[in-house]
Amino acid sequence: MDRTLESLQLVIARVLPHRDPALVFKDLNVVAILQEFWESKQKKKAILPSEGIIVYESLSSLGPPFVSYVTLPGGSCFGNFQSCLSRAEARRDAAKVALINSLFNELPCRRITKEFIMESVQEAVSSTSGNLKDADDPSTSIGAYHYMLESNIGKTMLEFQELMIVFQLLHWNGSLKALRETKCSRQCSLDEKMRSHMALDWIMKEQESPGIISQELQVALRELEEVRKAGHELRFYKEKKEILSLALSQIYSNKVTTSSWDDQMSLALHGYR
């Protein structure tokens, strides 16, 4: 633990030389420190300002506990893990979680190496009951995963995680095979068009199995809450929630008025809490 703290302090001294490493996590203005950290990285990589925006999102709530998300440049997302009594407190807590993860991401051990690739492929084979021989075949899920790892040697875990979001969502959505057949799985990016296509897929599944979207949404919300409270990166779970919510909104848009939409959503999610 002492070595890790010392490593983080070295990162702070390198990226934020005018800050006292021992006081960074005690500073109440952690939102400004997080912004400063990413602006510093931005300047070194000559990234356009529009690509380095940090976005905060507060969930609607009549009272505590409040929930806040922060999305970093590139797409990684974190949330507050403490029970917060105000929106400002939730925002600061989310920023602190994001800052800690951002700093950890700068450590040498967070880079993709040959050893990491071997371990990751073996774990993927075990979790999917696949075959290690598939790793050499890009047309298989294991092979595509192996290819993506090999293509990103030297990158940080957060950078790779951002690339993996599309792969994870397509696998969850059941679209990975179809996308592989069009030979564009490695070029696709997560945008509104892709979210809409995935939502349409779930609408079609709802027609075959009524209630499946509500069930999946309950699972996604539960997972999102669990990973947020654990302080982990949560974009995959948040995207699942957004896609399923979009599918539900499209299903009900032609059946209910705007005023009754919230009631329909409540009914659809009944039993989650």
PDB file of C-alpha atoms in Angstrom:
ATOM      1  CA  MET A   1       0.000   0.000   0.000  1.00  0.00           C
ATOM      2  CA  ASP A   2       2.852   2.381   0.880  1.00  0.00           C
ATOM      3  CA  ARG A   3       4.504   1.694  -2.480  1.00  0.00           C
ATOM      4  CA  THR A   4       1.264   2.355  -4.335  1.00  0.00           C
ATOM      5  CA  LEU A   5       0.740   5.648  -2.486  1.00  0.00           C
ATOM      6  CA  GLU A   6       4.329   6.634  -3.231  1.00  0.00           C
ATOM      7  CA  SER A   7       3.811   5.821  -6.932  1.00  0.00           C
ATOM      8  CA  LEU A   8       0.617   7.907  -7.045  1.00  0.00           C
ATOM      9  CA  GLN A   9       2.428  10.819  -5.409  1.00  0.00           C
ATOM     10  CA  LEU A  10       5.143  10.588  -8.081  1.00  0.00           C
ATOM     11  CA  VAL A  11       2.446  10.758 -10.775  1.00  0.00           C
ATOM     12  CA  ILE A  12       0.931  13.834  -9.113  1.00  0.00           C
ATOM     13  CA  ALA A  13       4.365  15.479  -8.883  1.00  0.00           C
ATOM     14  CA  ARG A  14       4.932  14.816 -12.597  1.00  0.00           C
ATOM     15  CA  VAL A  15       1.530  15.818 -13.943  1.00  0.00           C
ATOM     16  CA  LEU A  16       0.643  18.513 -11.380  1.00  0.00           C
ATOM     17  CA  PRO A  17       4.053  19.796 -10.191  1.00  0.00           C
ATOM     18  CA  HIS A  18       2.623  22.799  -8.307  1.00  0.00           C
ATOM     19  CA  ARG A  19       0.314  20.613  -6.176  1.00  0.00           C
ATOM     20  CA  ASP A  20       1.297  19.029  -2.852  1.00  0.00           C
ATOM     21  CA  PRO A  21       0.833  15.253  -3.451  1.00  0.00           C
ATOM     22  CA  ALA A  22       0.004  14.693   0.223  1.00  0.00           C
ATOM     23  CA  LEU A  23      -2.921  17.147   0.078  1.00  0.00           C
ATOM     24  CA  VAL A  24      -4.485  16.411  -3.319  1.00  0.00           C
ATOM     25  CA  PHE A  25      -7.069  13.911  -2.048  1.00  0.00           C
ATOM     26  CA  LYS A  26      -7.908  16.118   0.955  1.00  0.00           C
ATOM     27  CA  ASP A  27      -8.590  19.171  -1.212  1.00  0.00           C
ATOM     28  CA  LEU A  28     -12.311  19.959  -1.327  1.00  0.00           C
ATOM     29  CA  ASN A  29     -11.827  21.418  -4.794  1.00  0.00           C
ATOM     30  CA  VAL A  30     -11.147  17.975  -6.270  1.00  0.00           C
ATOM     31  CA  VAL A  31     -13.389  18.849  -9.258  1.00  0.00           C
ATOM     32  CA  ALA A  32     -10.894  21.545 -10.283  1.00  0.00           C
ATOM     33  CA  ILE A  33      -7.932  19.208  -9.696  1.00  0.00           C
ATOM     34  CA  LEU A  34      -9.471  16.537 -11.944  1.00  0.00           C
ATOM     35  CA  GLN A  35     -10.035  19.148 -14.667  1.00  0.00           C
ATOM     36  CA  GLU A  36      -6.469  20.388 -14.276  1.00  0.00           C
ATOM     37  CA  PHE A  37      -5.110  16.838 -14.479  1.00  0.00           C
ATOM     38  CA  TRP A  38      -6.823  16.107 -17.795  1.00  0.00           C
ATOM     39  CA  GLU A  39      -6.000  19.528 -19.245  1.00  0.00           C
ATOM     40  CA  SER A  40      -2.338  18.811 -18.509  1.00  0.00           C
ATOM     41  CA  LYS A  41      -2.568  15.476 -20.332  1.00  0.00           C
ATOM     42  CA  GLN A  42      -4.376  17.231 -23.139  1.00  0.00           C
ATOM     43  CA  LYS A  43      -1.560  19.711 -23.688  1.00  0.00           C
ATOM     44  CA  LYS A  44       1.078  16.958 -23.775  1.00  0.00           C
ATOM     45  CA  LYS A  45      -0.838  14.968 -26.385  1.00  0.00           C
ATOM     46  CA  ALA A  46      -1.959  18.055 -28.354  1.00  0.00           C
ATOM     47  CA  ILE A  47      -5.604  16.930 -28.111  1.00  0.00           C
ATOM     48  CA  LEU A  48      -8.297  19.290 -29.338  1.00  0.00           C
ATOM     49  CA  PRO A  49     -10.185  21.035 -26.472  1.00  0.00           C
ATOM     50  CA  SER A  50     -13.478  19.487 -27.622  1.00  0.00           C
ATOM     51  CA  GLU A  51     -11.969  16.014 -27.109  1.00  0.00           C
ATOM     52  CA  GLY A  52     -10.884  16.746 -23.554  1.00  0.00           C
ATOM     53  CA  ILE A  53     -14.212  17.700 -21.986  1.00  0.00           C
ATOM     54  CA  ILE A  54     -15.167  16.252 -18.601  1.00  0.00           C
ATOM     55  CA  VAL A  55     -18.921  15.806 -18.305  1.00  0.00           C
ATOM     56  CA  TYR A  56     -20.897  15.608 -15.040  1.00  0.00           C
ATOM     57  CA  GLU A  57     -24.395  14.187 -14.749  1.00  0.00           C
ATOM     58  CA  SER A  58     -26.635  14.225 -11.679  1.00  0.00           C
ATOM     59  CA  LEU A  59     -29.553  11.836 -11.441  1.00  0.00           C
ATOM     60  CA  SER A  60     -32.943  13.379 -10.742  1.00  0.00           C
ATOM     61  CA  SER A  61     -33.857  12.902  -7.107  1.00  0.00           C
ATOM     62  CA  LEU A  62     -36.236  14.602  -4.679  1.00  0.00           C
ATOM     63  CA  GLY A  63     -33.884  13.986  -1.787  1.00  0.00           C
ATOM     64  CA  PRO A  64     -30.736  12.193  -0.602  1.00  0.00           C
ATOM     65  CA  PRO A  65     -28.858  10.050  -1.257  1.00  0.00           C
ATOM     66  CA  PHE A  66     -27.801  11.837  -4.449  1.00  0.00           C
ATOM     67  CA  VAL A  67     -25.977  10.204  -7.357  1.00  0.00           C
ATOM     68  CA  SER A  68     -23.528  11.874  -9.725  1.00  0.00           C
ATOM     69  CA  TYR A  69     -21.575  10.513 -12.695  1.00  0.00           C
ATOM     70  CA  VAL A  70     -18.447  11.925 -14.294  1.00  0.00           C
ATOM     71  CA  THR A  71     -17.394  10.948 -17.817  1.00  0.00           C
ATOM     72  CA  LEU A  72     -13.732  11.498 -18.669  1.00  0.00           C
ATOM     73  CA  PRO A  73     -12.231  12.373 -22.064  1.00  0.00           C
ATOM     74  CA  GLY A  74     -12.386   9.181 -24.104  1.00  0.00           C
ATOM     75  CA  GLY A  75     -15.531   7.891 -22.414  1.00  0.00           C
ATOM     76  CA  SER A  76     -14.531   6.258 -19.115  1.00  0.00           C
ATOM     77  CA  CYS A  77     -17.222   6.863 -16.506  1.00  0.00           C
ATOM     78  CA  PHE A  78     -17.235   6.875 -12.705  1.00  0.00           C
ATOM     79  CA  GLY A  79     -19.735   7.735  -9.985  1.00  0.00           C
ATOM     80  CA  ASN A  80     -19.821   8.623  -6.311  1.00  0.00           C
ATOM     81  CA  PHE A  81     -19.571   5.554  -4.087  1.00  0.00           C
ATOM     82  CA  GLN A  82     -20.496   7.235  -0.810  1.00  0.00           C
ATOM     83  CA  SER A  83     -24.013   8.091   0.333  1.00  0.00           C
ATOM     84  CA  CYS A  84     -24.157  11.829  -0.343  1.00  0.00           C
ATOM     85  CA  LEU A  85     -26.563  14.338   1.230  1.00  0.00           C
ATOM     86  CA  SER A  86     -26.221  16.959  -1.507  1.00  0.00           C
ATOM     87  CA  ARG A  87     -25.651  17.087  -5.267  1.00  0.00           C
ATOM     88  CA  ALA A  88     -22.441  19.058  -4.737  1.00  0.00           C
ATOM     89  CA  GLU A  89     -21.113  16.399  -2.364  1.00  0.00           C
ATOM     90  CA  ALA A  90     -22.004  13.647  -4.855  1.00  0.00           C
ATOM     91  CA  ARG A  91     -20.223  15.542  -7.631  1.00  0.00           C
ATOM     92  CA  ARG A  92     -17.070  15.959  -5.501  1.00  0.00           C
ATOM     93  CA  ASP A  93     -17.124  12.277  -4.525  1.00  0.00           C
ATOM     94  CA  ALA A  94     -17.503  11.192  -8.178  1.00  0.00           C
ATOM     95  CA  ALA A  95     -14.618  13.503  -9.133  1.00  0.00           C
ATOM     96  CA  LYS A  96     -12.454  11.982  -6.386  1.00  0.00           C
ATOM     97  CA  VAL A  97     -13.142   8.437  -7.630  1.00  0.00           C
ATOM     98  CA  ALA A  98     -12.355   9.532 -11.200  1.00  0.00           C
ATOM     99  CA  LEU A  99      -9.151  11.272 -10.093  1.00  0.00           C
ATOM    100  CA  ILE A 100      -7.893   8.234  -8.172  1.00  0.00           C
ATOM    101  CA  ASN A 101      -8.570   5.984 -11.174  1.00  0.00           C
ATOM    102  CA  SER A 102      -6.959   8.517 -13.528  1.00  0.00           C
ATOM    103  CA  LEU A 103      -3.814   8.553 -11.402  1.00  0.00           C
ATOM    104  CA  PHE A 104      -3.714   4.758 -11.108  1.00  0.00           C
ATOM    105  CA  ASN A 105      -3.991   4.600 -14.872  1.00  0.00           C
ATOM    106  CA  GLU A 106      -0.661   6.437 -15.185  1.00  0.00           C
ATOM    107  CA  LEU A 107       1.269   3.721 -13.329  1.00  0.00           C
ATOM    108  CA  PRO A 108       3.524   1.420 -15.418  1.00  0.00           C
ATOM    109  CA  CYS A 109       1.628  -1.659 -14.189  1.00  0.00           C
ATOM    110  CA  ARG A 110      -1.507  -0.363 -15.925  1.00  0.00           C
ATOM    111  CA  ARG A 111      -0.021  -0.759 -19.395  1.00  0.00           C
ATOM    112  CA  ILE A 112      -1.005  -3.614 -21.709  1.00  0.00           C
ATOM    113  CA  THR A 113       1.877  -6.080 -22.001  1.00  0.00           C
ATOM    114  CA  LYS A 114       2.414  -9.493 -23.608  1.00  0.00           C
ATOM    115  CA  GLU A 115       1.978 -11.121 -20.195  1.00  0.00           C
ATOM    116  CA  PHE A 116      -1.323  -9.309 -19.633  1.00  0.00           C
ATOM    117  CA  ILE A 117      -2.550 -10.412 -23.074  1.00  0.00           C
ATOM    118  CA  MET A 118      -1.771 -14.072 -22.377  1.00  0.00           C
ATOM    119  CA  GLU A 119      -3.568 -13.989 -19.026  1.00  0.00           C
ATOM    120  CA  SER A 120      -6.570 -12.110 -20.446  1.00  0.00           C
ATOM    121  CA  VAL A 121      -7.024 -14.506 -23.381  1.00  0.00           C
ATOM    122  CA  GLN A 122      -6.804 -17.518 -21.075  1.00  0.00           C
ATOM    123  CA  GLU A 123      -9.406 -15.985 -18.747  1.00  0.00           C
ATOM    124  CA  ALA A 124     -11.683 -15.248 -21.719  1.00  0.00           C
ATOM    125  CA  VAL A 125     -11.386 -18.849 -22.920  1.00  0.00           C
ATOM    126  CA  SER A 126     -12.211 -20.173 -19.447  1.00  0.00           C
ATOM    127  CA  SER A 127     -15.207 -17.865 -18.917  1.00  0.00           C
ATOM    128  CA  THR A 128     -16.731 -18.662 -22.324  1.00  0.00           C
ATOM    129  CA  SER A 129     -15.880 -22.378 -22.450  1.00  0.00           C
ATOM    130  CA  GLY A 130     -14.044 -21.583 -25.663  1.00  0.00           C
ATOM    131  CA  ASN A 131     -10.918 -22.996 -27.230  1.00  0.00           C
ATOM    132  CA  LEU A 132      -7.451 -21.467 -26.959  1.00  0.00           C
ATOM    133  CA  LYS A 133      -6.948 -22.220 -30.672  1.00  0.00           C
ATOM    134  CA  ASP A 134      -9.680 -19.651 -31.408  1.00  0.00           C
ATOM    135  CA  ALA A 135      -7.272 -16.915 -30.296  1.00  0.00           C
ATOM    136  CA  ASP A 136      -5.548 -17.171 -33.691  1.00  0.00           C
ATOM    137  CA  ASP A 137      -8.819 -16.885 -35.625  1.00  0.00           C
ATOM    138  CA  PRO A 138     -10.033 -13.229 -35.873  1.00  0.00           C
ATOM    139  CA  SER A 139     -13.471 -14.429 -37.023  1.00  0.00           C
ATOM    140  CA  THR A 140     -14.192 -15.816 -33.516  1.00  0.00           C
ATOM    141  CA  SER A 141     -15.027 -13.758 -30.423  1.00  0.00           C
ATOM    142  CA  ILE A 142     -11.832 -14.913 -28.666  1.00  0.00           C
ATOM    143  CA  GLY A 143      -9.797 -14.176 -31.779  1.00  0.00           C
ATOM    144  CA  ALA A 144     -11.268 -10.679 -32.131  1.00  0.00           C
ATOM    145  CA  TYR A 145     -10.524 -10.012 -28.451  1.00  0.00           C
ATOM    146  CA  HIS A 146      -6.951 -11.253 -28.903  1.00  0.00           C
ATOM    147  CA  TYR A 147      -6.524  -9.048 -31.980  1.00  0.00           C
ATOM    148  CA  MET A 148      -7.738  -5.977 -30.092  1.00  0.00           C
ATOM    149  CA  LEU A 149      -5.320  -6.664 -27.234  1.00  0.00           C
ATOM    150  CA  GLU A 150      -2.386  -7.145 -29.585  1.00  0.00           C
ATOM    151  CA  SER A 151      -3.304  -3.938 -31.436  1.00  0.00           C
ATOM    152  CA  ASN A 152      -3.174  -1.942 -28.215  1.00  0.00           C
ATOM    153  CA  ILE A 153       0.088  -3.044 -26.616  1.00  0.00           C
ATOM    154  CA  GLY A 154       1.541  -0.158 -24.627  1.00  0.00           C
ATOM    155  CA  LYS A 155      -1.777   1.577 -24.074  1.00  0.00           C
ATOM    156  CA  THR A 156      -3.229   2.083 -20.612  1.00  0.00           C
ATOM    157  CA  MET A 157      -6.075   0.016 -19.184  1.00  0.00           C
ATOM    158  CA  LEU A 158      -8.519   2.921 -19.373  1.00  0.00           C
ATOM    159  CA  GLU A 159      -7.623   3.547 -23.004  1.00  0.00           C
ATOM    160  CA  PHE A 160      -8.172  -0.117 -23.829  1.00  0.00           C
ATOM    161  CA  GLN A 161     -11.371  -0.248 -21.775  1.00  0.00           C
ATOM    162  CA  GLU A 162     -12.785   2.583 -23.842  1.00  0.00           C
ATOM    163  CA  LEU A 163     -12.148   0.559 -27.003  1.00  0.00           C
ATOM    164  CA  MET A 164     -13.655  -2.561 -25.441  1.00  0.00           C
ATOM    165  CA  ILE A 165     -16.993  -0.909 -24.626  1.00  0.00           C
ATOM    166  CA  VAL A 166     -18.316  -1.444 -28.162  1.00  0.00           C
ATOM    167  CA  PHE A 167     -17.113  -5.059 -28.152  1.00  0.00           C
ATOM    168  CA  GLN A 168     -18.791  -5.704 -24.769  1.00  0.00           C
ATOM    169  CA  LEU A 169     -22.055  -4.056 -25.785  1.00  0.00           C
ATOM    170  CA  LEU A 170     -22.250  -5.941 -29.070  1.00  0.00           C
ATOM    171  CA  HIS A 171     -21.612  -9.206 -27.249  1.00  0.00           C
ATOM    172  CA  TRP A 172     -24.337  -8.378 -24.698  1.00  0.00           C
ATOM    173  CA  ASN A 173     -26.693  -7.214 -27.424  1.00  0.00           C
ATOM    174  CA  GLY A 174     -26.178 -10.338 -29.511  1.00  0.00           C
ATOM    175  CA  SER A 175     -24.967  -8.327 -32.522  1.00  0.00           C
ATOM    176  CA  LEU A 176     -21.313  -9.342 -32.475  1.00  0.00           C
ATOM    177  CA  LYS A 177     -21.668 -12.224 -34.943  1.00  0.00           C
ATOM    178  CA  ALA A 178     -23.641 -10.145 -37.429  1.00  0.00           C
ATOM    179  CA  LEU A 179     -21.128  -7.309 -37.179  1.00  0.00           C
ATOM    180  CA  ARG A 180     -18.195  -9.679 -37.713  1.00  0.00           C
ATOM    181  CA  GLU A 181     -19.856 -10.952 -40.863  1.00  0.00           C
ATOM    182  CA  THR A 182     -19.839  -7.404 -42.258  1.00  0.00           C
ATOM    183  CA  LYS A 183     -16.118  -7.186 -41.343  1.00  0.00           C
ATOM    184  CA  CYS A 184     -16.500  -3.833 -39.595  1.00  0.00           C
ATOM    185  CA  SER A 185     -16.383  -4.779 -35.922  1.00  0.00           C
ATOM    186  CA  ARG A 186     -13.015  -3.086 -35.398  1.00  0.00           C
ATOM    187  CA  GLN A 187     -13.958   0.189 -37.056  1.00  0.00           C
ATOM    188  CA  CYS A 188     -17.264   0.797 -35.291  1.00  0.00           C
ATOM    189  CA  SER A 189     -17.551   3.526 -32.682  1.00  0.00           C
ATOM    190  CA  LEU A 190     -20.165   4.029 -30.023  1.00  0.00           C
ATOM    191  CA  ASP A 191     -22.429   6.872 -31.124  1.00  0.00           C
ATOM    192  CA  GLU A 192     -26.128   7.727 -31.225  1.00  0.00           C
ATOM    193  CA  LYS A 193     -26.592   5.737 -34.426  1.00  0.00           C
ATOM    194  CA  MET A 194     -25.193   2.567 -32.870  1.00  0.00           C
ATOM    195  CA  ARG A 195     -27.239   3.072 -29.688  1.00  0.00           C
ATOM    196  CA  SER A 196     -30.377   3.446 -31.814  1.00  0.00           C
ATOM    197  CA  HIS A 197     -29.584   0.244 -33.717  1.00  0.00           C
ATOM    198  CA  MET A 198     -29.089  -1.642 -30.449  1.00  0.00           C
ATOM    199  CA  ALA A 199     -32.334  -0.227 -29.043  1.00  0.00           C
ATOM    200  CA  LEU A 200     -34.105  -1.430 -32.202  1.00  0.00           C
ATOM    201  CA  ASP A 201     -32.656  -4.914 -31.650  1.00  0.00           C
ATOM    202  CA  TRP A 202     -34.179  -4.936 -28.154  1.00  0.00           C
ATOM    203  CA  ILE A 203     -37.536  -3.748 -29.474  1.00  0.00           C
ATOM    204  CA  MET A 204     -37.526  -6.756 -31.810  1.00  0.00           C
ATOM    205  CA  LYS A 205     -36.641  -9.035 -28.884  1.00  0.00           C
ATOM    206  CA  GLU A 206     -39.522  -7.503 -26.895  1.00  0.00           C
ATOM    207  CA  GLN A 207     -41.936  -8.476 -29.664  1.00  0.00           C
ATOM    208  CA  GLU A 208     -40.760 -12.084 -29.392  1.00  0.00           C
ATOM    209  CA  SER A 209     -40.498 -12.144 -25.567  1.00  0.00           C
ATOM    210  CA  PRO A 210     -42.756  -9.483 -23.942  1.00  0.00           C
ATOM    211  CA  GLY A 211     -41.220  -8.063 -20.770  1.00  0.00           C
ATOM    212  CA  ILE A 212     -37.613  -8.872 -21.639  1.00  0.00           C
ATOM    213  CA  ILE A 213     -36.556  -5.203 -21.834  1.00  0.00           C
ATOM    214  CA  SER A 214     -37.909  -4.437 -18.353  1.00  0.00           C
ATOM    215  CA  GLN A 215     -36.133  -7.502 -16.965  1.00  0.00           C
ATOM    216  CA  GLU A 216     -32.842  -6.547 -18.584  1.00  0.00           C
ATOM    217  CA  LEU A 217     -33.229  -2.955 -17.408  1.00  0.00           C
ATOM    218  CA  GLN A 218     -33.720  -4.084 -13.824  1.00  0.00           C
ATOM    219  CA  VAL A 219     -30.508  -6.127 -14.088  1.00  0.00           C
ATOM    220  CA  ALA A 220     -28.623  -3.204 -15.683  1.00  0.00           C
ATOM    221  CA  LEU A 221     -29.742  -0.787 -12.952  1.00  0.00           C
ATOM    222  CA  ARG A 222     -28.741  -3.220 -10.236  1.00  0.00           C
ATOM    223  CA  GLU A 223     -25.331  -3.786 -11.837  1.00  0.00           C
ATOM    224  CA  LEU A 224     -24.819  -0.049 -12.314  1.00  0.00           C
ATOM    225  CA  GLU A 225     -25.519   0.632  -8.650  1.00  0.00           C
ATOM    226  CA  GLU A 226     -23.179  -2.153  -7.524  1.00  0.00           C
ATOM    227  CA  VAL A 227     -20.207  -1.056  -9.646  1.00  0.00           C
ATOM    228  CA  ARG A 228     -20.757   2.600  -8.701  1.00  0.00           C
ATOM    229  CA  LYS A 229     -20.688   1.794  -4.984  1.00  0.00           C
ATOM    230  CA  ALA A 230     -17.548  -0.279  -5.545  1.00  0.00           C
ATOM    231  CA  GLY A 231     -15.821   2.692  -7.196  1.00  0.00           C
ATOM    232  CA  HIS A 232     -15.264   0.849 -10.493  1.00  0.00           C
ATOM    233  CA  GLU A 233     -15.446   2.095 -14.079  1.00  0.00           C
ATOM    234  CA  LEU A 234     -19.111   1.829 -15.059  1.00  0.00           C
ATOM    235  CA  ARG A 235     -19.626   2.997 -18.627  1.00  0.00           C
ATOM    236  CA  PHE A 236     -20.607  -0.484 -19.911  1.00  0.00           C
ATOM    237  CA  TYR A 237     -23.437  -0.735 -17.375  1.00  0.00           C
ATOM    238  CA  LYS A 238     -24.512   2.863 -17.913  1.00  0.00           C
ATOM    239  CA  GLU A 239     -24.660   2.346 -21.691  1.00  0.00           C
ATOM    240  CA  LYS A 240     -26.777  -0.783 -21.182  1.00  0.00           C
ATOM    241  CA  LYS A 241     -29.211   1.264 -19.103  1.00  0.00           C
ATOM    242  CA  GLU A 242     -29.331   4.038 -21.720  1.00  0.00           C
ATOM    243  CA  ILE A 243     -29.929   1.629 -24.621  1.00  0.00           C
ATOM    244  CA  LEU A 244     -32.685  -0.273 -22.803  1.00  0.00           C
ATOM    245  CA  SER A 245     -34.327   2.979 -21.641  1.00  0.00           C
ATOM    246  CA  LEU A 246     -34.245   4.234 -25.231  1.00  0.00           C
ATOM    247  CA  ALA A 247     -35.915   1.026 -26.403  1.00  0.00           C
ATOM    248  CA  LEU A 248     -38.647   1.381 -23.780  1.00  0.00           C
ATOM    249  CA  SER A 249     -39.250   5.027 -24.667  1.00  0.00           C
ATOM    250  CA  GLN A 250     -39.649   4.142 -28.336  1.00  0.00           C
ATOM    251  CA  ILE A 251     -42.078   1.337 -27.525  1.00  0.00           C
ATOM    252  CA  TYR A 252     -44.276   3.584 -25.407  1.00  0.00           C
ATOM    253  CA  SER A 253     -43.935   6.770 -27.464  1.00  0.00           C
ATOM    254  CA  ASN A 254     -46.808   5.787 -29.750  1.00  0.00           C
ATOM    255  CA  LYS A 255     -48.942   4.343 -26.957  1.00  0.00           C
ATOM    256  CA  VAL A 256     -48.880   6.864 -24.137  1.00  0.00           C
ATOM    257  CA  THR A 257     -48.881  10.629 -23.704  1.00  0.00           C
ATOM    258  CA  THR A 258     -45.871  12.471 -22.391  1.00  0.00           C
ATOM    259  CA  SER A 259     -47.602  13.090 -19.059  1.00  0.00           C
ATOM    260  CA  SER A 260     -48.059   9.382 -18.387  1.00  0.00           C
ATOM    261  CA  TRP A 261     -44.577   8.302 -19.518  1.00  0.00           C
ATOM    262  CA  ASP A 262     -43.110   8.431 -16.008  1.00  0.00           C
ATOM    263  CA  ASP A 263     -45.940   6.216 -14.743  1.00  0.00           C
ATOM    264  CA  GLN A 264     -45.243   3.682 -17.489  1.00  0.00           C
ATOM    265  CA  MET A 265     -41.523   3.670 -16.670  1.00  0.00           C
ATOM    266  CA  SER A 266     -42.309   3.131 -12.996  1.00  0.00           C
ATOM    267  CA  LEU A 267     -44.499   0.185 -13.866  1.00  0.00           C
ATOM    268  CA  ALA A 268     -41.845  -1.252 -16.156  1.00  0.00           C
ATOM    269  CA  LEU A 269     -39.208  -1.024 -13.428  1.00  0.00           C
ATOM    270  CA  HIS A 270     -41.475  -2.154 -10.597  1.00  0.00           C
ATOM    271  CA  GLY A 271     -39.630  -4.492  -8.318  1.00  0.00           C
ATOM    272  CA  TYR A 272     -36.135  -3.106  -8.955  1.00  0.00           C
ATOM    273  CA  ARG A 273     -35.841  -1.294  -5.617  1.00  0.00           C
TER     274      ARG A 273
END
